[in-house]
Every structure is written in structure tokens, then in C-alpha cells.
Amino acid sequence: MKVRGTLCKVGTSNSEATHQSNEAHMPMNLMGIMSPEEHLLKLTERSDQWIKRDLSQRRGWQYKTLSRKSTMVNGSIEMDAIDNLAQYPYETLFISAFQRMDQYTATPDRSEDGVMQGHHVKYNNGWKPPIFIPLGGRCPRPKCITWDHQCVHELVVDRKFHRAKWGTRWWKDEVYDKWA
């Protein structure tokens, strides 16, 4: 028994779809008429290709990570980030913030009685207004809040990587399984 597949329809009825004039232009398997076994086989082949692609990308990322780790100092900000973050947030969000840390300066803000209230983070070139980050607080910029990650302003104040300041969506799977 043949079952209509989901590839394409040439005719409006089964007899039109399998008509000899259509088969001359389109082979039977391109017309969308195939056995369920053939259809399942094609679907599994396609998913196998995706799995192989994902595994090769993951393996490539692991090799890249290992080569980077060999040049890092144990316990450094970068080492903690690479151990906790997935590929995208590490390569885009963290690295860009980490590389810009030296462009900012954090000055402590104390009240009149000397109690620490937070930090003013300012851009060294001076054309951006300073940002106030309260003690133990987060950066108030809307972009930093939306992306839910430890931005450059928080890195300048903290001077270390904080997993808790990164949304769980950015964590590696094994880190999420362990800590969430």
C-alpha cells in the first residue's frame, strides 16, 4: 500500500498524482508518494545528519575551549567563565565585556558617614555618563537588564565572574543540571 507523503502534490487526486505523464517529469519519490518505511527512513537520515552536525560543532567547541584553557591562569575570570557558560554567551557577551574592562573605571561611592553605598562606573574617554551600581546590586541599564548577564560595568566593579549574575539560559547544560 502506498501512502501520500508530505513532499509535494502534483495532482488533486491519487490517480492524477501517479499518472504516467507526471512520472515522466517527476520521479515517484519526488511526487510525494512513498511507502511509510521509505518516509521514516528519509526522516531518520535527515535527523542523523543534524545530530552529526551538532556533535561535530560541539566537538570543535570543546577542542577550541581546551586550547584556550591551556593559555589561561587557573582561577582567572576567563577560566571561570569558560567553565560555566555555553559557547554563544562566552564568545559574544563575556569576551566583549572582558576585553572592554580596561576602558572603564569604578570609583567607590561613600555616604557622609563613610558607609559604602556602591560604585560609579565611568567610561575613561568621558563622553558617556557614569553609571551608579548600588552595593550588591545590578547594573541599571535597560540593555544589561534585558540580556540578563554580567555586563562590563558589573565586571569592572566585581573584578570576578559571578555565575549568579548570568541567566540560567546562558549556562552550560552540565552546570545547569548541577546548580539549578
CSV table of C-alpha atoms in Angstrom, one decimal:
chain,number,residue,atom,x,y,z
A,1,MET,CA,0.0,0.0,0.0
A,2,LYS,CA,1.3,3.4,-0.9
A,3,VAL,CA,0.7,6.5,1.3
A,4,ARG,CA,0.8,10.1,0.2
A,5,GLY,CA,3.9,11.7,1.7
A,6,THR,CA,4.5,15.4,2.6
A,7,LEU,CA,7.0,16.4,0.0
A,8,CYS,CA,4.7,17.9,-2.7
A,9,LYS,CA,1.4,17.2,-4.6
A,10,VAL,CA,1.3,17.2,-8.3
A,11,GLY,CA,-2.4,16.3,-8.8
A,12,THR,CA,-5.6,16.7,-6.9
A,13,SER,CA,-6.3,13.1,-6.6
A,14,ASN,CA,-4.2,10.0,-6.2
A,15,SER,CA,-4.8,8.9,-9.8
A,16,GLU,CA,-3.6,12.3,-11.1
A,17,ALA,CA,-0.5,12.3,-8.9
A,18,THR,CA,0.6,8.8,-10.1
A,19,HIS,CA,-0.4,9.4,-13.8
A,20,GLN,CA,2.2,8.4,-16.3
A,21,SER,CA,2.5,12.0,-17.7
A,22,ASN,CA,3.6,13.3,-14.3
A,23,GLU,CA,6.1,10.4,-13.7
A,24,ALA,CA,7.9,11.4,-16.9
A,25,HIS,CA,8.7,14.8,-15.4
A,26,MET,CA,9.0,13.9,-11.7
A,27,PRO,CA,10.1,10.6,-10.3
A,28,MET,CA,7.8,8.8,-8.0
A,29,ASN,CA,9.7,9.7,-4.7
A,30,LEU,CA,9.7,13.4,-5.6
A,31,MET,CA,6.0,13.5,-6.2
A,32,GLY,CA,5.4,12.7,-2.5
A,33,ILE,CA,4.2,9.2,-2.9
A,34,MET,CA,6.3,6.7,-1.0
A,35,SER,CA,5.8,3.9,1.4
A,36,PRO,CA,5.8,4.6,5.1
A,37,GLU,CA,9.0,2.7,5.5
A,38,GLU,CA,10.7,4.9,2.9
A,39,HIS,CA,9.3,8.0,4.6
A,40,LEU,CA,10.6,7.0,8.0
A,41,LEU,CA,14.0,6.1,6.6
A,42,LYS,CA,14.3,9.6,5.0
A,43,LEU,CA,13.3,11.3,8.2
A,44,THR,CA,15.9,9.3,10.3
A,45,GLU,CA,18.6,10.0,7.7
A,46,ARG,CA,17.8,13.7,8.0
A,47,SER,CA,17.9,13.7,11.8
A,48,ASP,CA,21.1,11.7,11.8
A,49,GLN,CA,22.7,14.4,9.7
A,50,TRP,CA,21.6,17.1,12.2
A,51,ILE,CA,22.9,15.0,15.1
A,52,LYS,CA,26.2,14.5,13.4
A,53,ARG,CA,26.4,18.3,12.6
A,54,ASP,CA,25.6,19.2,16.2
A,55,LEU,CA,28.2,16.7,17.6
A,56,SER,CA,30.9,17.9,15.2
A,57,GLN,CA,30.2,21.6,16.2
A,58,ARG,CA,30.2,20.6,19.9
A,59,ARG,CA,33.5,18.7,19.5
A,60,GLY,CA,35.0,21.7,17.7
A,61,TRP,CA,34.0,24.0,20.5
A,62,GLN,CA,35.5,21.5,23.1
A,63,TYR,CA,38.8,21.5,21.2
A,64,LYS,CA,38.8,25.3,21.0
A,65,THR,CA,38.0,25.5,24.7
A,66,LEU,CA,40.8,23.2,25.6
A,67,SER,CA,43.3,25.1,23.6
A,68,ARG,CA,42.2,28.4,25.2
A,69,LYS,CA,42.3,26.9,28.6
A,70,SER,CA,46.0,26.0,28.1
A,71,THR,CA,46.8,29.7,27.9
A,72,MET,CA,44.7,30.8,30.9
A,73,VAL,CA,45.6,31.1,34.5
A,74,ASN,CA,43.7,28.8,36.9
A,75,GLY,CA,41.0,30.6,38.8
A,76,SER,CA,41.0,33.6,36.5
A,77,ILE,CA,37.9,35.4,35.4
A,78,GLU,CA,38.1,33.9,31.9
A,79,MET,CA,38.7,30.4,33.2
A,80,ASP,CA,35.5,30.6,35.4
A,81,ALA,CA,33.5,31.9,32.5
A,82,ILE,CA,34.6,29.3,30.1
A,83,ASP,CA,33.8,26.6,32.7
A,84,ASN,CA,30.3,27.9,33.3
A,85,LEU,CA,29.0,29.5,30.1
A,86,ALA,CA,27.8,27.9,26.9
A,87,GLN,CA,29.5,28.8,23.6
A,88,TYR,CA,27.4,31.7,22.4
A,89,PRO,CA,27.4,33.7,25.6
A,90,TYR,CA,31.1,33.1,26.2
A,91,GLU,CA,32.2,34.1,22.8
A,92,THR,CA,29.9,37.1,22.3
A,93,LEU,CA,28.7,38.5,25.6
A,94,PHE,CA,31.6,37.7,28.0
A,95,ILE,CA,34.6,38.2,25.7
A,96,SER,CA,33.3,41.6,24.5
A,97,ALA,CA,32.8,42.7,28.1
A,98,PHE,CA,36.1,41.2,29.3
A,99,GLN,CA,38.0,43.0,26.6
A,100,ARG,CA,36.4,46.4,27.4
A,101,MET,CA,37.0,46.2,31.1
A,102,ASP,CA,40.1,48.4,30.9
A,103,GLN,CA,38.1,51.2,29.2
A,104,TYR,CA,36.1,51.7,32.4
A,105,THR,CA,36.9,52.9,36.0
A,106,ALA,CA,34.9,52.1,39.1
A,107,THR,CA,35.1,54.6,41.9
A,108,PRO,CA,33.5,53.8,45.3
A,109,ASP,CA,30.7,56.0,46.5
A,110,ARG,CA,30.6,56.6,50.2
A,111,SER,CA,28.0,58.4,52.3
A,112,GLU,CA,28.9,61.3,54.5
A,113,ASP,CA,29.5,59.0,57.5
A,114,GLY,CA,31.8,56.8,55.4
A,115,VAL,CA,29.4,53.9,54.7
A,116,MET,CA,30.0,52.3,51.3
A,117,GLN,CA,26.9,52.7,49.1
A,118,GLY,CA,28.0,51.5,45.7
A,119,HIS,CA,30.2,52.3,42.8
A,120,HIS,CA,30.2,54.9,40.0
A,121,VAL,CA,31.4,53.3,36.8
A,122,LYS,CA,32.6,55.7,34.2
A,123,TYR,CA,33.9,55.4,30.7
A,124,ASN,CA,37.5,56.6,30.6
A,125,ASN,CA,37.1,58.7,27.5
A,126,GLY,CA,34.5,60.7,29.4
A,127,TRP,CA,31.7,61.1,26.8
A,128,LYS,CA,29.4,58.6,28.4
A,129,PRO,CA,27.6,59.5,31.7
A,130,PRO,CA,28.7,57.4,34.7
A,131,ILE,CA,26.5,54.6,35.9
A,132,PHE,CA,25.8,54.1,39.6
A,133,ILE,CA,25.7,50.4,40.7
A,134,PRO,CA,24.5,50.1,44.3
A,135,LEU,CA,26.4,47.8,46.7
A,136,GLY,CA,25.4,44.2,46.0
A,137,GLY,CA,23.1,45.4,43.1
A,138,ARG,CA,23.0,45.0,39.4
A,139,CYS,CA,23.6,47.4,36.5
A,140,PRO,CA,20.5,49.6,35.9
A,141,ARG,CA,21.0,50.0,32.1
A,142,PRO,CA,18.0,48.5,30.2
A,143,LYS,CA,20.2,46.6,27.8
A,144,CYS,CA,22.0,44.9,30.7
A,145,ILE,CA,18.7,44.0,32.4
A,146,THR,CA,17.2,42.6,29.2
A,147,TRP,CA,20.1,40.4,28.3
A,148,ASP,CA,20.4,39.1,32.0
A,149,HIS,CA,24.2,38.8,32.1
A,150,GLN,CA,27.1,40.2,33.9
A,151,CYS,CA,27.8,43.3,31.8
A,152,VAL,CA,31.1,45.2,31.6
A,153,HIS,CA,30.0,47.6,34.3
A,154,GLU,CA,29.5,44.8,36.8
A,155,LEU,CA,32.7,43.1,35.8
A,156,VAL,CA,34.6,46.3,36.5
A,157,VAL,CA,33.1,46.6,39.9
A,158,ASP,CA,33.3,42.9,40.9
A,159,ARG,CA,36.6,42.0,39.2
A,160,LYS,CA,35.5,38.4,39.1
A,161,PHE,CA,33.0,36.1,37.3
A,162,HIS,CA,29.7,35.6,39.1
A,163,ARG,CA,27.6,32.7,37.8
A,164,ALA,CA,24.5,34.0,39.7
A,165,LYS,CA,24.6,37.2,37.6
A,166,TRP,CA,24.1,35.2,34.4
A,167,GLY,CA,20.6,34.0,33.5
A,168,THR,CA,20.3,30.2,33.5
A,169,ARG,CA,19.7,30.2,29.7
A,170,TRP,CA,23.4,31.1,29.3
A,171,TRP,CA,24.8,28.3,31.4
A,172,LYS,CA,26.3,25.0,30.0
A,173,ASP,CA,23.9,22.0,30.3
A,174,GLU,CA,26.1,20.3,32.9
A,175,VAL,CA,26.3,23.5,35.0
A,176,TYR,CA,22.5,23.9,34.8
A,177,ASP,CA,22.0,20.3,35.9
A,178,LYS,CA,24.3,20.8,38.9
A,179,TRP,CA,23.3,24.2,40.1
A,180,ALA,CA,19.7,24.9,39.0
